[in-house]
C-alpha cells in the first residue's frame, strides 16, 4: 500500500493548540498561584480542566471608636421611689446621652388638703438634677441620679417627674400626668420601676402667717410676709382702698418681701393671709424722718427816755439763735439766745438812734428810737412817736402801756423757722 507523504504543518498546529490551552489554564488560576515563588508544573493538556475562579476575600470593617450614645428621646431608665421618706433614684441603662443631649428629673413634695388626691397643693420641698452628654474630652458621666426632699407630717403628695418644670400650685387643670416617672404611657413609661407618686399624711396642713411692715423716709413701704411656723403655704393678699391688690404665696419656713412706693399704697392698707386679716393701717414714715415742730421766737422793742430796748423770747422747742445788733452810734452787740431763754439788748437813748439786726434774727429796716409821747420831763416811759405808731410802756402809764404793747407786737413780730431759717425784725 502506498502511503501519502505527511505534511509538516500538522505537528505545528497541534503544538500551537497545546500552548493556547496552557495559557488559558494559567490565566484562570488564582493570583496566589501567579505570584507563588515556586511555580507549579503545568498539567498535561490532555488532563488539565479549568476551575472556576475563587472570590477575593473582603477586608473586615474597623470597630467604631469610643462609647456608643443615645438621644434623650431614646434613653431608657430604671428607678426606685420611697415617697413617704422623700427619696428617689433613677439609672440610665442604655446611655450615655449623645453630645448636646440632656434629661432633667425632679422630686417634689407638696402640702395637700387631705390624704386623698385633692387640690390645690403647694410646694414644700424640691430636688432637681439631670443627665448630661459625654463631651469628647470626658471619660464619662453619672449613670445614676439620687434625690431627697422634705415630706410634711400633714397631708402631702410626693411626685417624681421627668423634666425640671415645677408646678406650684398643683390644681385639677395643671398636673404632671404622664410626666410622672413609671407612668404606663408617655415619657413616664421610659423608666421601669414602681409608680413614683405618693399620697399620705395624717392631719390638716395649716400655715402660721405673720406680717411686718416697714416704711422709709422716701415713702416706700416694705411688707415682710412671713410663714415661719406651721406646716403649709400661706396665701397673702395686700390691698388698699385705692384699688391696689397683690396676692403672694409664701412657702413653709419662708419669707417674701413686697416693696411698694408711696403712690401704690396711698390710703388704707389691709394685709390678709388665708382669708384672715393680719394688719390694717396707713403708710407712716419712721419717727426719725418727721421733722419736729420748731417754735418761733417772739420779738418786741420799746423806747424810754433813757434807752432803746430790743427783747427776744425763744421758746423751749425753738432753735439756738445768734444775731448782731448794730447801733448807728456806739458798739455792736452780738448775742446768742438758747431755746427756753429771753434776752434783752439795750442801747442808750439819743436823738436819731437806729439799730440794725443781722444774723438768725433780721430787722426788715433799721429800728428807730423815739421819745415817749408823754415827754421825758414827767418820767414817762414807753415807745411811740408823734403819729402814734410806736408802743408806750412804763410804770407810770400802766393803762397806756397795755395798749401800746399790743401795737408793738403787731408791728414788731419776728418769724423763725426750723433749722436756723432767717427771721425778720419788723419795726
Short mmCIF file of C-alpha atoms in Angstrom, two decimals:
data_model
loop_
_atom_site.label_atom_id
_atom_site.label_comp_id
_atom_site.label_asym_id
_atom_site.label_seq_id
_atom_site.Cartn_x
_atom_site.Cartn_y
_atom_site.Cartn_z
CA UNK A 1 0.00 0.00 0.00
CA UNK A 2 1.25 3.33 -0.91
CA UNK A 3 1.02 5.89 1.98
CA UNK A 4 0.71 9.56 1.22
CA UNK A 5 3.54 11.71 2.36
CA UNK A 6 2.87 13.56 5.71
CA UNK A 7 2.72 17.31 5.66
CA UNK A 8 4.93 19.14 8.24
CA UNK A 9 2.01 21.63 9.16
CA UNK A 10 0.06 19.23 11.37
CA UNK A 11 2.62 18.97 14.22
CA UNK A 12 2.88 22.72 14.26
CA UNK A 13 -0.92 23.15 14.67
CA UNK A 14 -1.04 20.57 17.49
CA UNK A 15 1.79 22.31 19.35
CA UNK A 16 0.10 25.69 19.00
CA UNK A 17 -3.17 24.33 20.42
CA UNK A 18 -1.33 22.87 23.42
CA UNK A 19 0.36 26.20 24.16
CA UNK A 20 -3.00 28.01 23.96
CA UNK A 21 -4.53 25.57 26.48
CA UNK A 22 -1.67 26.10 28.90
CA UNK A 23 -2.04 29.89 28.67
CA UNK A 24 -5.77 29.66 29.42
CA UNK A 25 -5.15 27.44 32.46
CA UNK A 26 -2.59 29.87 33.91
CA UNK A 27 -4.90 32.87 33.36
CA UNK A 28 -7.77 31.16 35.23
CA UNK A 29 -5.65 30.17 38.21
CA UNK A 30 -5.70 32.25 41.50
CA UNK A 31 -3.42 35.26 41.96
CA UNK A 32 -1.69 33.42 44.76
CA UNK A 33 -0.53 30.82 42.23
CA UNK A 34 0.54 33.51 39.88
CA UNK A 35 2.76 35.10 42.50
CA UNK A 36 3.93 31.88 44.17
CA UNK A 37 7.73 31.82 44.47
CA UNK A 38 7.71 28.13 43.43
CA UNK A 39 5.99 27.83 40.05
CA UNK A 40 3.86 24.75 39.61
CA UNK A 41 4.44 22.39 36.70
CA UNK A 42 1.69 22.70 34.16
CA UNK A 43 -0.61 19.75 33.90
CA UNK A 44 -0.80 17.77 30.71
CA UNK A 45 -3.03 19.37 28.12
CA UNK A 46 -4.98 16.18 27.94
CA UNK A 47 -5.83 16.09 31.70
CA UNK A 48 -5.97 19.83 32.67
CA UNK A 49 -9.52 21.30 33.14
CA UNK A 50 -10.05 24.93 34.04
CA UNK A 51 -11.62 25.53 37.57
CA UNK A 52 -13.92 28.45 38.40
CA UNK A 53 -12.14 31.43 39.94
CA UNK A 54 -12.48 31.82 43.84
CA UNK A 55 -13.98 35.07 45.25
CA UNK A 56 -11.50 37.67 46.50
CA UNK A 57 -11.54 37.89 50.40
CA UNK A 58 -13.04 41.20 51.75
CA UNK A 59 -11.20 43.20 54.47
CA UNK A 60 -13.02 43.38 57.90
CA UNK A 61 -14.68 46.76 58.83
CA UNK A 62 -12.87 48.64 61.69
CA UNK A 63 -14.65 48.71 65.09
CA UNK A 64 -16.21 52.08 65.97
CA UNK A 65 -14.09 54.27 68.26
CA UNK A 66 -15.33 55.30 71.74
CA UNK A 67 -18.65 54.50 73.51
CA UNK A 68 -21.98 54.46 71.71
CA UNK A 69 -24.56 57.09 72.76
CA UNK A 70 -28.31 57.60 72.75
CA UNK A 71 -30.61 60.59 72.28
CA UNK A 72 -32.73 61.79 75.20
CA UNK A 73 -35.86 60.65 73.36
CA UNK A 74 -34.49 57.09 73.08
CA UNK A 75 -32.96 56.90 76.56
CA UNK A 76 -34.32 54.27 78.92
CA UNK A 77 -34.14 54.09 82.70
CA UNK A 78 -34.85 52.13 85.86
CA UNK A 79 -35.82 53.84 89.10
CA UNK A 80 -36.53 53.49 92.81
CA UNK A 81 -39.05 55.52 94.81
CA UNK A 82 -39.81 55.88 98.53
CA UNK A 83 -42.41 58.62 98.63
CA UNK A 84 -43.10 58.53 102.35
CA UNK A 85 -39.38 59.08 103.02
CA UNK A 86 -38.97 61.62 100.20
CA UNK A 87 -36.31 59.60 98.36
CA UNK A 88 -35.88 58.53 94.74
CA UNK A 89 -33.17 57.47 92.29
CA UNK A 90 -33.02 56.83 88.56
CA UNK A 91 -30.44 54.99 86.40
CA UNK A 92 -29.74 55.47 82.68
CA UNK A 93 -29.43 51.92 81.28
CA UNK A 94 -28.64 52.49 77.59
CA UNK A 95 -26.50 55.64 77.78
CA UNK A 96 -24.58 57.75 77.78
CA UNK A 97 -26.52 60.57 76.15
CA UNK A 98 -25.11 61.91 72.90
CA UNK A 99 -23.36 65.26 72.80
CA UNK A 100 -25.76 68.16 73.31
CA UNK A 101 -28.47 65.93 74.85
CA UNK A 102 -29.73 66.12 78.43
CA UNK A 103 -32.64 64.90 80.52
CA UNK A 104 -33.73 66.51 83.81
CA UNK A 105 -35.77 64.98 86.64
CA UNK A 106 -37.44 66.49 89.73
CA UNK A 107 -38.65 65.13 93.04
CA UNK A 108 -41.27 67.44 94.60
CA UNK A 109 -43.21 67.30 97.88
CA UNK A 110 -46.49 69.19 98.38
CA UNK A 111 -48.79 70.08 101.26
CA UNK A 112 -52.31 68.95 100.40
CA UNK A 113 -55.85 69.44 101.72
CA UNK A 114 -56.27 65.73 102.56
CA UNK A 115 -54.65 62.30 102.29
CA UNK A 116 -56.62 61.74 99.10
CA UNK A 117 -55.95 63.50 95.82
CA UNK A 118 -57.41 66.95 96.44
CA UNK A 119 -56.36 70.41 95.30
CA UNK A 120 -54.81 72.94 95.44
CA UNK A 121 -51.44 71.59 96.61
CA UNK A 122 -48.45 73.85 97.35
CA UNK A 123 -44.75 73.04 97.03
CA UNK A 124 -42.92 72.38 100.28
CA UNK A 125 -39.59 70.99 99.02
CA UNK A 126 -37.99 70.10 95.69
CA UNK A 127 -34.84 68.43 94.33
CA UNK A 128 -33.78 68.79 90.66
CA UNK A 129 -30.92 67.09 88.76
CA UNK A 130 -30.21 65.91 85.21
CA UNK A 131 -28.25 63.54 82.99
CA UNK A 132 -25.91 65.25 80.54
CA UNK A 133 -23.94 64.15 77.49
CA UNK A 134 -20.33 62.95 77.44
CA UNK A 135 -18.03 65.52 75.85
CA UNK A 136 -15.12 64.40 73.68
CA UNK A 137 -12.57 65.22 76.37
CA UNK A 138 -14.54 63.50 79.19
CA UNK A 139 -14.14 59.96 80.41
CA UNK A 140 -17.80 59.50 81.30
CA UNK A 141 -20.79 60.87 83.21
CA UNK A 142 -23.06 59.76 86.02
CA UNK A 143 -25.37 56.90 85.22
CA UNK A 144 -27.48 57.24 88.42
CA UNK A 145 -29.09 60.32 89.99
CA UNK A 146 -30.34 60.45 93.59
CA UNK A 147 -32.98 62.79 95.05
CA UNK A 148 -34.11 63.75 98.57
CA UNK A 149 -36.90 66.15 99.72
CA UNK A 150 -38.61 67.06 102.97
CA UNK A 151 -42.02 65.47 103.42
CA UNK A 152 -44.51 67.30 105.69
CA UNK A 153 -46.16 65.45 108.56
CA UNK A 154 -49.56 66.72 107.43
CA UNK A 155 -51.44 65.67 104.29
CA UNK A 156 -49.00 65.52 101.42
CA UNK A 157 -48.29 64.39 97.87
CA UNK A 158 -44.81 63.50 96.55
CA UNK A 159 -44.17 63.28 92.78
CA UNK A 160 -41.07 62.09 90.85
CA UNK A 161 -41.26 63.51 87.34
CA UNK A 162 -39.44 63.90 84.04
CA UNK A 163 -38.25 67.48 83.43
CA UNK A 164 -37.38 70.39 85.70
CA UNK A 165 -40.62 72.39 85.36
CA UNK A 166 -42.18 72.54 88.83
CA UNK A 167 -45.95 73.14 89.04
CA UNK A 168 -46.94 75.30 92.03
CA UNK A 169 -49.67 75.00 93.00
CA UNK A 170 -50.99 71.76 91.63
CA UNK A 171 -54.60 72.14 90.51
CA UNK A 172 -57.09 69.94 88.73
CA UNK A 173 -56.25 71.68 85.45
CA UNK A 174 -52.45 71.75 85.90
CA UNK A 175 -50.97 68.33 86.68
CA UNK A 176 -47.87 66.29 85.82
CA UNK A 177 -49.90 63.45 84.25
CA UNK A 178 -47.61 61.21 82.10
CA UNK A 179 -44.53 63.16 83.18
CA UNK A 180 -44.58 61.09 86.36
CA UNK A 181 -41.81 58.51 86.40
CA UNK A 182 -43.24 55.00 85.98
CA UNK A 183 -46.40 56.13 84.19
CA UNK A 184 -47.96 53.44 81.94
CA UNK A 185 -47.55 55.61 78.84
CA UNK A 186 -45.92 58.80 77.61
CA UNK A 187 -42.43 59.85 78.63
CA UNK A 188 -43.02 58.49 82.13
CA UNK A 189 -43.06 54.97 80.69
CA UNK A 190 -39.39 55.31 79.65
CA UNK A 191 -38.40 54.19 83.14
CA UNK A 192 -39.14 50.81 84.68
CA UNK A 193 -39.91 50.52 88.38
CA UNK A 194 -42.67 51.29 90.89
CA UNK A 195 -45.18 54.10 90.38
CA UNK A 196 -43.27 57.22 91.51
CA UNK A 197 -46.03 59.20 93.26
CA UNK A 198 -47.35 59.10 96.81
CA UNK A 199 -50.32 60.49 98.78
CA UNK A 200 -50.43 60.35 102.58
CA UNK A 201 -50.22 62.22 105.87
CA UNK A 202 -52.34 62.26 108.99
CA UNK A 203 -53.50 65.82 109.73
CA UNK A 204 -54.64 69.03 108.10
CA UNK A 205 -51.87 71.34 106.93
CA UNK A 206 -52.09 74.84 108.42
CA UNK A 207 -49.96 77.92 107.86
CA UNK A 208 -48.81 80.36 110.56
CA UNK A 209 -48.57 83.66 108.65
CA UNK A 210 -47.15 86.92 110.01
CA UNK A 211 -46.51 90.36 108.51
CA UNK A 212 -44.01 93.07 109.45
CA UNK A 213 -44.48 96.47 107.79
CA UNK A 214 -41.59 98.92 107.37
CA UNK A 215 -41.54 102.44 105.87
CA UNK A 216 -38.67 104.68 104.83
CA UNK A 217 -38.34 108.45 104.60
CA UNK A 218 -38.97 108.43 100.82
CA UNK A 219 -42.44 106.92 101.17
CA UNK A 220 -41.57 103.34 100.18
CA UNK A 221 -43.26 100.59 102.20
CA UNK A 222 -41.86 97.06 102.63
CA UNK A 223 -44.20 94.20 103.59
CA UNK A 224 -42.30 91.26 105.13
CA UNK A 225 -44.63 88.29 104.60
CA UNK A 226 -43.53 85.53 106.98
CA UNK A 227 -44.55 81.87 107.16
CA UNK A 228 -42.06 80.71 109.75
CA UNK A 229 -44.07 78.02 111.51
CA UNK A 230 -46.99 75.76 110.69
CA UNK A 231 -46.91 73.10 108.00
CA UNK A 232 -48.46 74.69 104.92
CA UNK A 233 -48.01 77.53 102.48
CA UNK A 234 -49.58 80.90 103.37
CA UNK A 235 -51.56 82.89 100.82
CA UNK A 236 -51.18 86.62 101.46
CA UNK A 237 -53.15 89.46 99.86
CA UNK A 238 -52.10 93.13 100.10
CA UNK A 239 -54.92 95.55 99.20
CA UNK A 240 -55.67 99.26 99.55
CA UNK A 241 -58.87 101.27 99.41
CA UNK A 242 -57.48 102.95 96.27
CA UNK A 243 -57.77 99.73 94.24
CA UNK A 244 -54.31 98.18 94.64
CA UNK A 245 -54.38 94.38 95.10
CA UNK A 246 -51.49 91.90 95.13
CA UNK A 247 -51.54 88.17 96.03
CA UNK A 248 -48.38 86.39 97.24
CA UNK A 249 -47.92 82.73 98.21
CA UNK A 250 -45.23 82.10 100.84
CA UNK A 251 -43.96 78.55 101.28
CA UNK A 252 -43.43 76.91 104.65
CA UNK A 253 -40.49 78.38 106.59
CA UNK A 254 -40.09 81.15 104.03
CA UNK A 255 -40.19 84.95 103.92
CA UNK A 256 -41.23 87.04 100.93
CA UNK A 257 -40.72 90.80 100.65
CA UNK A 258 -43.03 93.09 98.71
CA UNK A 259 -41.82 96.67 98.20
CA UNK A 260 -44.23 99.39 97.10
CA UNK A 261 -43.83 103.11 96.59
CA UNK A 262 -46.00 105.69 98.31
CA UNK A 263 -48.29 106.13 95.30
CA UNK A 264 -49.13 102.42 95.22
CA UNK A 265 -50.02 102.28 98.91
CA UNK A 266 -51.89 105.56 99.16
CA UNK A 267 -54.80 105.23 101.54
CA UNK A 268 -55.85 102.47 103.94
CA UNK A 269 -53.84 99.23 103.59
CA UNK A 270 -55.06 95.75 104.56
CA UNK A 271 -52.95 92.57 104.66
CA UNK A 272 -54.74 89.22 104.88
CA UNK A 273 -53.45 85.64 104.88
CA UNK A 274 -55.58 82.60 104.21
CA UNK A 275 -58.58 84.97 104.30
CA UNK A 276 -57.78 86.24 107.81
CA UNK A 277 -56.86 89.89 108.44
CA UNK A 278 -53.32 90.36 109.79
CA UNK A 279 -52.72 94.14 109.58
CA UNK A 280 -54.58 97.33 108.73
CA UNK A 281 -53.13 100.82 108.62
CA UNK A 282 -51.70 103.65 106.54
CA UNK A 283 -48.21 104.42 105.32
CA UNK A 284 -46.35 106.33 108.02
CA UNK A 285 -42.71 107.42 107.75
CA UNK A 286 -40.44 106.49 110.66
CA UNK A 287 -40.26 108.89 113.59
CA UNK A 288 -36.72 109.91 112.68
CA UNK A 289 -37.99 111.12 109.28
CA UNK A 290 -40.54 113.52 110.75
CA UNK A 291 -39.13 116.99 111.40
CA UNK A 292 -40.16 118.19 114.86
CA UNK A 293 -42.23 121.34 115.10
CA UNK A 294 -39.93 124.25 115.81
CA UNK A 295 -41.22 127.10 117.94
CA UNK A 296 -40.88 130.68 116.70
CA UNK A 297 -39.28 133.38 118.85
CA UNK A 298 -41.32 136.38 119.98
CA UNK A 299 -39.67 139.79 119.47
CA UNK A 300 -40.51 143.33 120.55
CA UNK A 301 -38.84 146.65 121.30
CA UNK A 302 -39.57 149.75 123.41
CA UNK A 303 -38.26 153.27 123.64
CA UNK A 304 -37.84 155.04 127.00
CA UNK A 305 -36.33 158.38 127.84
CA UNK A 306 -33.08 156.58 128.69
CA UNK A 307 -32.72 153.73 126.22
CA UNK A 308 -33.90 151.63 123.28
CA UNK A 309 -34.60 148.04 124.41
CA UNK A 310 -34.91 145.09 121.98
CA UNK A 311 -36.44 141.96 123.53
CA UNK A 312 -36.27 138.32 122.22
CA UNK A 313 -38.15 135.36 123.82
CA UNK A 314 -37.02 131.95 122.44
CA UNK A 315 -39.48 129.07 123.26
CA UNK A 316 -38.34 125.68 124.57
CA UNK A 317 -38.99 123.99 121.22
CA UNK A 318 -37.05 126.66 119.33
CA UNK A 319 -33.52 126.54 117.97
CA UNK A 320 -30.40 128.37 119.11
CA UNK A 321 -30.28 131.88 117.61
CA UNK A 322 -27.27 134.17 117.22
CA UNK A 323 -27.64 137.76 115.99
CA UNK A 324 -25.70 141.03 115.95
CA UNK A 325 -27.37 144.29 116.96
CA UNK A 326 -25.55 147.24 115.37
CA UNK A 327 -26.48 150.80 116.55
CA UNK A 328 -25.97 153.92 114.49
CA UNK A 329 -23.81 155.21 117.36
CA UNK A 330 -21.93 153.04 119.80
CA UNK A 331 -20.63 149.45 119.74
CA UNK A 332 -22.47 146.47 118.18
CA UNK A 333 -23.65 143.66 120.44
CA UNK A 334 -23.66 140.00 119.37
CA UNK A 335 -25.87 137.72 121.48
CA UNK A 336 -26.95 134.07 121.42
CA UNK A 337 -30.42 133.15 122.60
CA UNK A 338 -30.81 129.47 123.52
CA UNK A 339 -34.20 127.70 123.45
CA UNK A 340 -36.26 128.46 126.56
CA UNK A 341 -34.46 131.75 127.35
CA UNK A 342 -35.15 135.51 127.00
CA UNK A 343 -32.67 138.20 126.04
CA UNK A 344 -32.87 141.99 126.08
CA UNK A 345 -30.39 144.18 124.18
CA UNK A 346 -30.16 147.81 125.37
CA UNK A 347 -28.74 150.97 123.83
CA UNK A 348 -28.59 154.48 125.39
CA UNK A 349 -31.25 156.78 124.03
CA UNK A 350 -30.16 159.56 121.69
CA UNK A 351 -31.81 161.58 119.01
CA UNK A 352 -31.60 159.81 115.63
CA UNK A 353 -30.54 156.45 117.17
CA UNK A 354 -31.24 153.40 114.96
CA UNK A 355 -30.34 149.72 115.38
CA UNK A 356 -29.91 147.15 112.59
CA UNK A 357 -30.32 143.43 113.46
CA UNK A 358 -28.49 140.78 111.41
CA UNK A 359 -27.88 137.03 111.74
CA UNK A 360 -30.51 134.44 112.63
CA UNK A 361 -32.81 137.34 113.54
CA UNK A 362 -33.03 140.11 111.00
CA UNK A 363 -34.75 143.51 111.03
CA UNK A 364 -36.70 144.46 107.92
CA UNK A 365 -35.45 148.04 108.36
CA UNK A 366 -33.47 149.96 110.99
CA UNK A 367 -35.27 150.17 114.35
CA UNK A 368 -35.58 153.84 115.44
CA UNK A 369 -35.59 155.28 118.97
CA UNK A 370 -38.38 157.80 119.50
CA UNK A 371 -39.07 159.87 122.59
CA UNK A 372 -42.14 158.87 124.63
CA UNK A 373 -45.35 160.76 123.80
CA UNK A 374 -45.79 161.85 127.40
CA UNK A 375 -42.43 163.51 127.36
CA UNK A 376 -39.38 162.76 129.41
CA UNK A 377 -39.78 165.57 131.95
CA UNK A 378 -42.72 163.68 133.54
CA UNK A 379 -40.67 160.49 133.78
CA UNK A 380 -42.88 158.56 131.34
CA UNK A 381 -41.53 155.54 129.54
CA UNK A 382 -42.60 153.57 126.53
CA UNK A 383 -42.23 153.52 122.83
CA UNK A 384 -44.06 155.64 120.31
CA UNK A 385 -43.89 158.67 118.10
CA UNK A 386 -45.99 161.74 117.41
CA UNK A 387 -48.08 159.77 114.92
CA UNK A 388 -48.95 157.03 117.47
CA UNK A 389 -47.19 154.25 115.52
CA UNK A 390 -44.89 153.16 118.41
CA UNK A 391 -45.87 151.50 121.71
CA UNK A 392 -45.68 153.31 125.04
CA UNK A 393 -44.80 151.44 128.23
CA UNK A 394 -43.79 152.43 131.76
CA UNK A 395 -44.65 152.09 135.43
CA UNK A 396 -46.45 155.44 135.48
CA UNK A 397 -48.63 154.75 132.48
CA UNK A 398 -49.97 151.27 133.08
CA UNK A 399 -53.19 151.62 131.09
CA UNK A 400 -51.49 153.21 128.16
CA UNK A 401 -48.73 150.60 128.29
CA UNK A 402 -51.15 147.70 127.87
CA UNK A 403 -52.47 149.07 124.61
CA UNK A 404 -49.02 150.05 123.47
CA UNK A 405 -47.68 146.54 123.93
CA UNK A 406 -50.36 145.20 121.62
CA UNK A 407 -49.44 147.73 118.97
CA UNK A 408 -45.79 146.87 119.33
CA UNK A 409 -46.46 143.14 118.99
CA UNK A 410 -48.43 143.72 115.80
CA UNK A 411 -45.69 145.85 114.32
CA UNK A 412 -42.55 144.05 115.55
CA UNK A 413 -43.20 140.28 115.39
CA UNK A 414 -40.21 138.22 114.25
CA UNK A 415 -40.58 134.92 112.50
CA UNK A 416 -38.20 131.97 112.83
CA UNK A 417 -38.49 128.53 111.29
CA UNK A 418 -36.71 125.24 111.78
CA UNK A 419 -33.01 124.80 111.18
CA UNK A 420 -31.99 128.42 111.53
CA UNK A 421 -34.13 129.99 108.81
CA UNK A 422 -33.82 133.73 108.89
CA UNK A 423 -36.38 135.75 110.80
CA UNK A 424 -37.15 139.34 110.02
CA UNK A 425 -37.34 142.00 112.71
CA UNK A 426 -40.13 144.47 111.86
CA UNK A 427 -40.50 147.84 113.45
#
